[in-house]
Amino acid sequence: MDLYDDFKQREAWALAGGRNAEKSAKLLEGKIFVRDRLDLFFDNGLEIEDGLLAGAEKRVPADAVVTGIGKVDGRMVAMIANDISVKAGSWGYQTMLKITRMQERARELKIPLVYFVDSAGARIDEQKQSYLGRTAWGNIFYNLVQLSGVVPQLCVLFGPSPAGAAYIPGLCDTVVMVDKKATAYVGSPRMAKMAIGEDISEEDLGGARMHCTLSGLGDILVQSDAEAIAVAKTYLGYFPGSWSQTPPIAATAAQAAPPDLEALLPRDQNVPFDIKTLIRALADDDSFLESKELFAKEMTTAFIRLGGRPIGVVANNSKFKGGVLFNDSSDKAARFIWLCNAFNIPLLFLQDISGYMIGSSVEKTGIIRHGAKLLSAVCEASVPRIAVMVRKAYGGGFLAMSGAPTKPDAMLALPTAMPALVGPEAAVNAMYFNQIAELAPADRAAFIKAKRDEYARDINVYSAAADSFASEAVVHPNKLRDELINRFALYALKPTPAIERRNAVHPV
Amino acid sequence: MKKIASPMAGTVWKIVKAPGDAVDYGDTVMILESMKMEIAVEADNRGTVAKILVEEGEVVDQDTPLIELS
């Protein structure tokens, strides 16, 4: 064969992957072929590809993975994308070489790394050379850890990611999952049946919805490949190329219809309030991207833009479980804070918090450990940080939500704020317990009510927060957006302090 | 039998749905009082209320079944 015909044939064969194979129709059902995904994701497709001809000797096109670099909104992004149509996207020896090389390249070039995962996991027949040594599959996880907090690492889970491969979503910053298609589990349903006698479907064991609702492994649940790709692009828009750069600031535009927050905020403190209403009202139009929407809903974490500047919002949502802090909500907030802090995304805390959950069920499952984790993430955060007392700001919950003693750059308050160590009910019970007990039972109710009213008058934003300078300013809700934009622009000037040490000993 | 369970420990303050009522995802079926907040219990399932398993004023723990759906 002619030299160049031979080359063209080899190249075309590798580029086709398994899309023309008989079995691929079933594997690609309801899915987009890997190279078409990359065309949708990148501005001009994959511009530089490495290792296209790897795996050809063993007749496995590209060894079932596409690695390369392209541009998203004009910025370089590195890509590792499994090809499910080739040997079910499984990992061979060259797959590992290609993946680890692209990881190293992302680190050298300081560009975000995206994993399009759709893989049956390791190939058992290639384990001899790929499993045990210093150059082996496990290097992928080693690199994931080395890269964590250096460049953004985003996982889009289009399909399976079983056993060891499940630690790619496990170690990435954020995981987008396609509903009914993505799965991740340490042991398959067949293994669960064999090893522990459990009868469970793949979807219930490790489906996308389960992970986005219950385990917390998934961050964003989407309905299709195309939606997953669109969300991945949007997500990267909030992030810089690496930890040493700042996030891109979008062209600013005034809100088309600024809402009246005075009317929107309830005045009755015991009525639940969906904090997302406030977040959307403060944010630039169409800039709201929620992380972990379905998991631990009593805490809302979201990316927004304020005057074009990306901001990470951590907010109590009293619409769910009263906004009380639980183990999962503490974990959710702590991880989000670490993520934002790693990549210079300033933090906004919105407080509507009556405290950490109490009772034996949370004590036994470690509310103190998980609560300490949140407190530690808050106190360690060195990016510009503003906290706003929106409604209740009680006790330990107030501290965990970046209260003034945790030294945010600014502690603001709305006139609706209620800062106190505890609410009126608990306070009166604690302060007057003996007196109440001594009263005739008929007189108790009136006494308690009088004392509660007296206490409630004292816990307003003026006596505690404003008078003792616990807050920088009390702000009218309709002025809050501008106040935040101005303050975040100012605090962006501050240097980032680093404490000299190897690592804090984090509570987990 | 599908059941709706308590999202957290608290006291049953108000039962919103009655036996025979149709329930869809996200409907408020009951309101608890906990941590001095009103906590709406939302349906995480769809069906018809077959039986209310608690009474107003009853103290419930997290995951206590509240309503049976058919």
Coordinates of C-alpha atoms in Angstrom, one line a residue:
Chain A
M1 CA 0.0 0.0 0.0
D2 CA 1.1 3.6 -0.7
L3 CA 2.7 5.2 2.4
Y4 CA 0.1 7.9 2.7
D5 CA -2.9 5.7 1.9
D6 CA -1.6 3.5 4.8
F7 CA -1.4 6.5 7.1
K8 CA -4.9 7.8 6.1
Q9 CA -6.4 4.4 6.7
R10 CA -4.9 4.0 10.1
E11 CA -6.0 7.5 11.1
A12 CA -9.5 7.1 9.9
W13 CA -9.8 3.7 11.7
A14 CA -8.7 5.2 15.0
L15 CA -11.0 8.3 14.6
A16 CA -14.0 6.1 13.9
G17 CA -13.6 4.4 17.3
G18 CA -16.2 1.7 17.7
R19 CA -19.1 3.7 16.2
N20 CA -19.4 1.4 13.2
A21 CA -19.1 -1.8 15.2
E22 CA -22.1 -4.1 15.5
K23 CA -22.4 -3.8 19.3
S24 CA -22.0 0.0 19.4
A25 CA -25.6 0.7 18.5
K26 CA -26.7 -0.6 21.9
L27 CA -23.8 1.0 23.8
L28 CA -24.6 4.4 22.2
E29 CA -28.4 4.2 22.6
G30 CA -29.6 7.6 23.8
K31 CA -26.0 8.9 23.9
I32 CA -23.8 11.1 21.7
F33 CA -20.6 9.5 20.3
V34 CA -17.5 10.7 22.1
R35 CA -16.1 12.8 19.2
D36 CA -19.4 14.5 18.7
R37 CA -19.5 15.3 22.4
L38 CA -16.1 17.0 22.0
D39 CA -17.4 19.0 19.0
L40 CA -20.3 20.3 21.1
F41 CA -18.0 21.1 24.0
F42 CA -15.2 22.9 22.3
D43 CA -15.4 26.2 20.3
N44 CA -13.6 24.6 17.4
G45 CA -13.5 20.9 18.3
L46 CA -10.5 19.2 19.8
E47 CA -7.6 21.3 18.4
I48 CA -4.7 19.2 19.6
E49 CA -5.0 15.4 20.1
D50 CA -2.4 13.2 21.7
G51 CA -2.2 9.4 21.3
L52 CA -4.7 8.9 18.6
L53 CA -2.8 5.8 17.3
A54 CA -2.2 4.3 20.7
G55 CA -3.7 0.8 21.1
A56 CA -3.7 0.2 17.3
E57 CA -1.3 -2.8 17.7
K58 CA -3.8 -4.6 19.8
R59 CA -6.7 -3.4 17.4
V60 CA -8.3 -1.1 20.1
P61 CA -8.9 2.3 18.5
A62 CA -7.2 5.0 20.5
D63 CA -7.3 2.5 23.4
A64 CA -10.9 3.6 24.1
V65 CA -10.0 7.1 25.2
V66 CA -9.6 10.5 23.5
T67 CA -7.2 13.0 25.1
G68 CA -6.4 16.5 23.9
I69 CA -6.9 20.2 24.3
G70 CA -9.4 22.7 22.8
K71 CA -10.9 26.0 23.7
V72 CA -14.1 26.7 25.6
D73 CA -15.2 30.4 25.3
G74 CA -11.8 31.1 24.0
R75 CA -9.9 29.6 26.9
M76 CA -7.7 26.4 26.8
V77 CA -9.2 23.3 28.4
A78 CA -7.7 19.8 28.6
M79 CA -9.9 16.8 28.0
I80 CA -9.9 13.1 28.8
A81 CA -12.9 11.4 27.2
N82 CA -13.8 7.7 27.3
D83 CA -15.1 6.1 24.1
I84 CA -17.9 3.7 25.3
S85 CA -18.2 2.3 21.8
V86 CA -14.7 0.7 22.0
K87 CA -14.6 -2.2 24.5
A88 CA -17.2 -0.4 26.6
G89 CA -14.8 2.4 27.2
S90 CA -12.6 0.2 29.4
W91 CA -9.1 1.0 30.5
G92 CA -6.1 -0.8 29.0
Y93 CA -2.4 0.0 29.5
Q94 CA -2.3 2.7 26.8
T95 CA -5.5 4.2 28.2
M96 CA -3.6 4.8 31.4
L97 CA -0.6 6.3 29.6
K98 CA -2.8 8.7 27.7
I99 CA -4.8 9.8 30.7
T100 CA -1.9 10.3 33.0
R101 CA 0.0 12.3 30.3
M102 CA -2.9 14.6 29.8
Q103 CA -3.2 15.1 33.6
E104 CA 0.5 16.1 33.7
R105 CA 0.0 18.4 30.8
A106 CA -3.0 20.2 32.4
R107 CA -0.7 20.8 35.4
E108 CA 2.2 22.1 33.4
L109 CA -0.1 24.4 31.3
K110 CA -2.2 25.5 34.3
I111 CA -5.5 24.8 32.4
P112 CA -8.7 23.2 33.6
L113 CA -9.0 19.5 33.1
V114 CA -12.4 17.9 32.2
Y115 CA -13.1 14.2 32.4
F116 CA -15.9 12.9 30.2
V117 CA -16.4 9.5 31.9
D118 CA -18.2 6.6 30.2
S119 CA -16.3 3.5 31.0
A120 CA -16.7 -0.1 32.2
G121 CA -13.5 0.3 34.2
A122 CA -10.3 -1.6 34.1
R123 CA -9.7 -4.4 31.5
I124 CA -9.0 -7.5 33.5
D125 CA -7.0 -9.1 30.6
E126 CA -4.5 -6.2 30.8
Q127 CA -4.1 -6.2 34.6
K128 CA -0.6 -7.8 34.5
Q129 CA 1.1 -4.7 33.2
S130 CA -1.4 -2.2 34.4
Y131 CA -2.3 -2.9 38.0
L132 CA 0.5 -3.3 40.4
G133 CA 3.5 -1.3 39.3
R134 CA 4.7 2.3 39.7
T135 CA 3.3 3.0 36.2
A136 CA -0.2 1.7 36.5
W137 CA -3.9 2.6 36.5
G138 CA -3.6 3.9 40.1
N139 CA -1.5 6.7 38.9
I140 CA -4.7 8.3 37.5
F141 CA -5.9 8.7 41.1
Y142 CA -2.5 9.8 42.4
N143 CA -2.5 12.6 39.7
L144 CA -6.1 13.5 40.5
V145 CA -5.0 14.2 44.1
Q146 CA -1.9 16.1 43.0
L147 CA -4.0 18.3 40.7
S148 CA -6.7 19.0 43.3
G149 CA -6.8 22.7 44.0
V150 CA -4.1 23.3 41.4
V151 CA -6.4 23.3 38.3
P152 CA -10.2 22.9 38.2
Q153 CA -11.1 19.3 37.6
L154 CA -14.6 18.6 36.4
C155 CA -16.2 15.2 35.9
V156 CA -19.1 14.7 33.5
L157 CA -20.5 11.2 34.1
F158 CA -22.3 10.1 30.9
G159 CA -22.4 6.4 31.7
P160 CA -20.8 3.8 34.0
S161 CA -17.8 4.4 36.3
P162 CA -17.6 1.2 38.4
A163 CA -15.2 0.0 41.1
G164 CA -11.8 1.8 41.0
A165 CA -13.0 4.1 38.2
A166 CA -15.6 5.5 40.6
Y167 CA -12.8 7.4 42.3
I168 CA -12.6 9.7 39.3
P169 CA -15.9 11.3 40.2
G170 CA -14.9 10.7 43.8
L171 CA -11.8 12.9 43.5
C172 CA -13.0 15.6 41.0
D173 CA -14.1 19.1 42.2
T174 CA -17.6 18.7 40.8
V175 CA -19.6 15.9 39.1
V176 CA -22.3 16.4 36.5
M177 CA -24.4 13.2 36.1
V178 CA -26.8 12.3 33.3
D179 CA -30.0 10.9 34.7
K180 CA -30.8 7.2 34.0
K181 CA -27.4 6.8 32.3
A182 CA -24.6 7.6 34.8
T183 CA -23.8 5.1 37.5
A184 CA -21.0 4.7 40.0
Y185 CA -20.6 2.0 42.6
V186 CA -17.7 0.2 44.3
G187 CA -19.4 -3.2 43.8
S188 CA -21.9 -4.0 41.1
P189 CA -25.5 -5.3 41.8
R190 CA -24.2 -8.8 40.9
M191 CA -21.4 -8.5 43.5
A192 CA -23.8 -7.1 46.1
K193 CA -26.0 -10.2 45.5
M194 CA -23.0 -12.6 45.7
A195 CA -21.1 -11.0 48.6
I196 CA -23.9 -9.8 50.9
G197 CA -27.1 -11.2 49.5
E198 CA -28.6 -7.8 48.7
D199 CA -31.1 -7.6 45.8
I200 CA -30.8 -4.2 44.3
S201 CA -31.1 -2.6 40.9
E202 CA -28.2 -0.7 39.3
E203 CA -30.2 2.5 39.4
D204 CA -31.0 2.2 43.1
L205 CA -27.5 1.1 44.0
G206 CA -25.5 3.7 42.1
G207 CA -27.7 5.7 39.7
A208 CA -27.3 9.4 39.0
R209 CA -30.4 10.4 41.0
M210 CA -29.4 8.4 44.0
H211 CA -25.9 10.1 44.0
C212 CA -27.3 13.6 43.5
T213 CA -30.0 13.2 46.2
L214 CA -28.6 10.8 48.8
S215 CA -24.9 10.1 48.7
G216 CA -23.8 13.6 47.6
L217 CA -21.3 12.3 45.0
G218 CA -23.2 14.0 42.2
D219 CA -23.5 17.8 42.1
I220 CA -25.6 18.6 39.1
L221 CA -28.2 16.2 37.7
V222 CA -29.0 16.6 34.0
Q223 CA -31.4 14.9 31.6
S224 CA -29.2 14.4 28.5
D225 CA -25.7 14.4 27.1
A226 CA -26.3 17.7 25.4
E227 CA -27.5 19.3 28.6
A228 CA -24.5 17.9 30.5
I229 CA -22.1 19.4 27.9
A230 CA -23.9 22.8 28.2
V231 CA -23.7 22.8 32.0
A232 CA -20.0 21.9 31.9
K233 CA -19.2 24.9 29.7
T234 CA -21.3 27.2 32.0
Y235 CA -19.5 25.8 35.1
L236 CA -16.0 26.5 33.7
G237 CA -17.0 30.1 33.1
Y238 CA -16.9 30.7 36.9
F239 CA -13.3 29.3 37.2
P240 CA -9.8 30.6 36.4
G241 CA -7.3 28.3 34.6
S242 CA -5.6 27.5 37.9
W243 CA -5.3 28.4 41.6
S244 CA -2.8 31.2 40.9
Q245 CA -5.2 33.1 38.6
T246 CA -8.5 34.9 39.3
P247 CA -11.8 34.0 37.7
P248 CA -12.8 35.8 34.5
I249 CA -15.1 38.8 35.2
A250 CA -18.0 38.9 32.8
A251 CA -19.1 42.1 31.1
T252 CA -21.5 43.8 33.5
A253 CA -25.1 44.5 32.8
A254 CA -27.7 46.0 35.1
Q255 CA -30.5 43.7 36.1
A256 CA -33.4 44.0 33.6
A257 CA -36.0 44.2 36.4
P258 CA -34.6 44.7 39.9
P259 CA -37.0 43.0 42.3
D260 CA -38.4 44.7 45.4
L261 CA -36.7 42.8 48.2
E262 CA -38.6 44.7 50.9
A263 CA -41.8 42.9 49.7
L264 CA -40.0 39.7 49.1
L265 CA -38.5 39.1 52.6
P266 CA -41.0 37.7 55.1
R267 CA -41.2 39.5 58.4
D268 CA -42.5 36.6 60.4
Q269 CA -39.3 34.7 61.4
N270 CA -41.0 31.4 62.0
V271 CA -42.3 31.1 58.4
P272 CA -39.9 29.3 56.2
F273 CA -38.2 31.3 53.4
D274 CA -36.8 29.9 50.2
I275 CA -33.4 31.6 50.2
K276 CA -33.0 31.0 46.4
T277 CA -35.5 33.8 45.9
L278 CA -33.1 36.2 47.5
I279 CA -30.0 34.7 45.8
R280 CA -31.6 35.1 42.4
A281 CA -32.8 38.6 43.2
L282 CA -29.2 39.7 44.1
A283 CA -27.4 38.0 41.2
D284 CA -26.8 39.3 37.7
D285 CA -29.5 38.1 35.4
D286 CA -29.1 34.4 34.3
S287 CA -26.0 33.9 36.4
F288 CA -27.4 31.4 38.9
L289 CA -25.8 27.9 38.8
E290 CA -26.7 25.7 41.8
S291 CA -24.4 22.9 43.1
K292 CA -26.0 19.9 44.9
E293 CA -29.6 21.2 44.4
L294 CA -31.1 17.9 45.4
F295 CA -28.7 17.0 48.3
A296 CA -29.1 18.4 51.8
K297 CA -31.5 21.0 50.6
E298 CA -31.5 22.9 53.9
M299 CA -28.3 24.4 52.7
T300 CA -28.1 26.1 49.3
T301 CA -24.7 26.4 47.5
A302 CA -24.6 28.2 44.2
F303 CA -22.4 30.1 41.8
I304 CA -23.6 33.5 40.8
R305 CA -22.2 36.7 39.3
L306 CA -22.4 40.1 41.1
G307 CA -21.5 42.9 38.7
G308 CA -19.8 40.3 36.5
R309 CA -17.7 38.9 39.3
P310 CA -18.1 35.1 40.0
I311 CA -19.2 34.6 43.6
G312 CA -19.8 31.4 45.6
V313 CA -23.0 31.6 47.7
V314 CA -23.5 29.5 50.9
A315 CA -27.0 30.0 52.3
N316 CA -29.3 28.5 54.8
N317 CA -32.6 27.5 53.2
S318 CA -35.3 27.5 55.8
K319 CA -37.8 26.1 53.3
F320 CA -36.2 22.7 53.9
K321 CA -35.8 21.2 57.4
G322 CA -36.1 24.8 58.7
G323 CA -32.6 25.6 57.4
V324 CA -31.1 23.8 60.4
L325 CA -27.5 22.5 60.0
F326 CA -27.2 18.7 59.7
N327 CA -24.2 16.5 59.0
D328 CA -24.8 16.5 55.3
S329 CA -25.5 20.2 55.0
S330 CA -22.3 20.9 56.9
D331 CA -20.3 18.6 54.5
K332 CA -22.0 20.2 51.5
A333 CA -21.1 23.8 52.6
A334 CA -17.5 22.9 53.7
R335 CA -16.7 21.2 50.4
F336 CA -18.1 24.2 48.4
I337 CA -16.1 26.6 50.5
W338 CA -12.9 24.6 49.9
L339 CA -13.7 24.6 46.1
C340 CA -14.3 28.4 45.9
N341 CA -11.3 29.2 48.1
A342 CA -9.0 27.0 46.0
F343 CA -9.8 29.0 42.9
N344 CA -10.1 32.5 44.2
I345 CA -13.9 32.7 44.0
P346 CA -15.1 35.1 46.7
L347 CA -17.7 33.8 49.2
L348 CA -21.1 35.2 50.2
F349 CA -22.9 33.8 53.2
L350 CA -26.6 34.4 53.7
Q351 CA -27.7 33.6 57.3
D352 CA -31.1 32.3 58.2
I353 CA -30.1 29.8 60.8
S354 CA -31.6 28.7 64.1
G355 CA -28.7 26.4 64.8
Y356 CA -27.2 23.0 64.5
M357 CA -29.7 20.1 64.8
I358 CA -29.9 18.6 68.2
G359 CA -30.9 15.2 69.5
S360 CA -29.4 11.7 69.7
S361 CA -29.7 10.8 66.1
V362 CA -27.3 13.6 64.9
E363 CA -25.0 13.3 68.0
K364 CA -24.5 9.6 67.2
T365 CA -23.7 10.3 63.6
G366 CA -21.2 12.9 64.5
I367 CA -22.8 16.4 64.2
I368 CA -19.9 17.8 66.1
R369 CA -17.3 16.4 63.7
H370 CA -19.2 17.6 60.7
G371 CA -20.0 20.9 62.2
A372 CA -16.4 21.4 63.1
K373 CA -15.5 20.7 59.5
L374 CA -17.7 23.5 58.3
L375 CA -16.3 25.9 60.9
S376 CA -12.8 24.9 59.9
A377 CA -13.5 25.5 56.2
V378 CA -15.0 29.0 57.0
C379 CA -12.1 30.0 59.3
E380 CA -9.5 28.9 56.8
A381 CA -11.0 30.6 53.8
S382 CA -8.7 33.4 52.6
V383 CA -10.7 34.7 49.6
P384 CA -12.8 37.8 50.0
R385 CA -15.7 36.8 52.3
I386 CA -18.9 38.7 53.2
A387 CA -21.6 37.4 55.5
V388 CA -25.1 38.8 55.6
M389 CA -27.6 38.3 58.5
V390 CA -30.8 37.9 56.6
R391 CA -33.1 36.5 59.3
K392 CA -32.2 34.3 62.3
A393 CA -28.5 34.3 63.2
Y394 CA -28.4 32.1 66.3
G395 CA -25.6 30.5 68.3
G396 CA -23.2 28.1 66.7
G397 CA -25.0 28.2 63.4
F398 CA -24.2 31.9 63.2
L399 CA -20.5 31.2 63.7
A400 CA -20.5 28.3 61.2
M401 CA -22.1 30.6 58.6
S402 CA -19.2 33.0 58.7
G403 CA -20.3 35.1 61.7
A404 CA -18.2 38.2 62.7
P405 CA -15.9 36.3 65.1
T406 CA -14.7 34.1 62.2
K407 CA -13.3 37.4 60.7
P408 CA -15.1 37.8 57.3
D409 CA -14.1 40.9 55.4
A410 CA -17.5 42.3 56.2
M411 CA -20.5 41.3 58.3
L412 CA -23.6 43.0 57.0
A413 CA -27.2 42.8 58.3
L414 CA -30.6 43.5 56.9
P415 CA -33.2 45.2 59.1
T416 CA -35.0 41.7 59.3
A417 CA -31.9 40.2 61.1
M418 CA -32.3 38.5 64.5
P419 CA -28.9 37.9 66.0
A420 CA -28.8 36.0 69.3
L421 CA -27.0 33.3 71.1
V422 CA -30.3 31.4 71.3
G423 CA -34.0 32.2 70.3
P424 CA -36.5 33.6 72.8
E425 CA -38.0 30.2 73.7
A426 CA -34.8 28.4 74.6
A427 CA -33.4 31.6 76.3
V428 CA -36.3 32.1 78.6
N429 CA -36.3 28.4 79.5
A430 CA -32.6 28.5 80.3
M431 CA -32.6 31.8 82.2
Y432 CA -35.8 31.4 84.3
F433 CA -35.9 27.6 84.7
N434 CA -36.0 27.7 88.5
Q435 CA -38.4 30.6 88.7
I436 CA -40.8 29.0 86.3
A437 CA -40.7 25.8 88.4
E438 CA -41.5 27.7 91.6
L439 CA -44.6 29.4 90.0
A440 CA -48.1 28.0 90.3
P441 CA -48.7 26.0 87.1
A442 CA -51.6 28.4 86.1
D443 CA -49.2 31.4 86.2
R444 CA -46.4 29.9 84.2
A445 CA -47.7 30.6 80.6
A446 CA -48.2 34.3 81.2
F447 CA -44.8 34.7 82.9
I448 CA -43.0 32.8 80.0
K449 CA -44.8 34.9 77.4
A450 CA -43.8 38.2 79.1
K451 CA -40.2 37.1 79.4
R452 CA -40.1 35.9 75.8
D453 CA -41.5 39.2 74.5
E454 CA -39.0 41.1 76.6
Y455 CA -36.1 39.0 75.2
A456 CA -37.3 39.2 71.6
R457 CA -37.3 43.0 71.9
D458 CA -33.6 42.8 72.7
I459 CA -32.6 40.5 69.8
N460 CA -32.8 42.9 67.0
V461 CA -30.1 44.1 64.6
Y462 CA -29.7 47.4 66.3
S463 CA -29.0 46.4 69.9
A464 CA -26.4 43.7 69.2
A465 CA -25.1 43.9 65.7
A466 CA -25.1 47.7 65.0
D467 CA -24.5 49.0 68.5
S468 CA -21.5 46.8 69.4
F469 CA -20.1 47.2 65.8
A470 CA -20.5 43.4 65.3
S471 CA -21.6 44.3 61.8
E472 CA -20.0 46.8 59.4
A473 CA -23.4 48.0 58.2
V474 CA -27.1 47.5 58.3
V475 CA -28.3 47.7 54.8
H476 CA -31.7 48.1 53.2
P477 CA -32.4 44.9 51.2
N478 CA -32.9 46.9 47.9
K479 CA -29.4 48.4 48.4
L480 CA -27.8 45.1 49.2
R481 CA -26.7 44.1 45.7
D482 CA -24.8 47.4 45.1
E483 CA -23.3 47.2 48.6
L484 CA -22.0 43.7 47.8
I485 CA -20.7 44.6 44.4
N486 CA -18.7 47.6 45.9
R487 CA -17.4 45.6 48.8
F488 CA -16.3 42.6 46.8
A489 CA -14.4 44.9 44.4
L490 CA -12.7 46.5 47.3
Y491 CA -11.8 43.2 49.1
A492 CA -10.4 41.8 45.9
L493 CA -7.4 44.0 46.6
K494 CA -6.4 42.3 49.8
P495 CA -3.4 39.9 49.8
T496 CA -3.9 36.2 50.5
P497 CA -2.3 35.2 53.7
A498 CA -0.8 31.7 54.0
I499 CA -0.2 30.0 57.3
E500 CA 3.1 28.1 57.3
R501 CA 2.4 24.5 57.9
R502 CA 2.0 21.2 56.0
N503 CA -1.7 20.9 56.6
A504 CA -4.3 21.6 59.2
V505 CA -5.6 18.5 60.9
H506 CA -9.1 18.7 59.5
P507 CA -12.2 17.3 61.2
V508 CA -14.1 15.1 58.7
Chain B
M1 CA -46.7 0.2 50.4
K2 CA -45.2 3.7 49.8
K3 CA -44.6 5.7 52.9
I4 CA -43.7 9.4 53.5
A5 CA -41.4 9.7 56.5
S6 CA -40.4 12.5 58.8
P7 CA -37.4 14.6 57.4
M8 CA -36.3 15.4 61.0
A9 CA -37.2 15.1 64.6
G10 CA -40.0 17.3 65.8
T11 CA -43.7 17.6 66.8
V12 CA -46.5 17.1 64.3
W13 CA -48.2 20.5 64.2
K14 CA -50.7 20.3 61.4
I15 CA -51.8 17.4 59.2
V16 CA -52.7 18.8 55.8
K17 CA -53.8 15.8 53.8
A18 CA -56.6 13.4 54.7
P19 CA -57.2 9.7 53.7
G20 CA -58.4 9.6 50.1
D21 CA -56.5 12.8 49.0
A22 CA -54.3 12.5 45.9
V23 CA -50.6 13.4 46.5
D24 CA -48.0 14.3 44.0
Y25 CA -44.2 14.9 44.3
G26 CA -43.5 18.1 46.3
D27 CA -47.0 18.4 47.8
T28 CA -47.0 19.5 51.5
V29 CA -48.7 16.7 53.4
M30 CA -48.0 17.7 56.9
I31 CA -46.3 20.5 58.9
L32 CA -43.9 19.7 61.8
E33 CA -42.7 22.0 64.4
S34 CA -39.0 21.6 65.1
M35 CA -36.2 23.9 66.3
K36 CA -38.9 26.6 66.6
M37 CA -39.6 26.5 62.9
E38 CA -42.5 25.2 60.8
I39 CA -41.1 22.4 58.8
A40 CA -43.2 21.4 55.8
V41 CA -43.1 17.7 55.0
E42 CA -43.2 17.3 51.2
A43 CA -44.2 14.1 49.4
D44 CA -41.3 12.3 47.9
N45 CA -43.7 10.0 46.1
R46 CA -47.0 10.0 44.3
G47 CA -50.3 8.3 45.2
T48 CA -53.4 8.4 47.3
V49 CA -53.3 8.8 51.1
A50 CA -54.3 5.4 52.5
K51 CA -53.6 6.1 56.1
I52 CA -52.3 8.8 58.4
L53 CA -49.9 7.1 60.9
V54 CA -49.5 10.0 63.4
E55 CA -51.6 12.5 65.3
E56 CA -51.2 16.2 65.7
G57 CA -49.1 16.9 68.8
E58 CA -47.2 13.6 68.5
V59 CA -43.5 13.7 68.8
V60 CA -41.7 12.0 65.9
D61 CA -38.1 11.1 65.3
Q62 CA -36.2 11.4 62.0
D63 CA -37.4 8.8 59.4
T64 CA -40.6 8.0 61.4
P65 CA -43.3 6.9 58.8
L66 CA -46.0 9.6 58.8
I67 CA -48.3 8.7 55.9
E68 CA -49.0 5.6 53.9
L69 CA -49.8 6.0 50.2
S70 CA -51.5 3.5 47.9

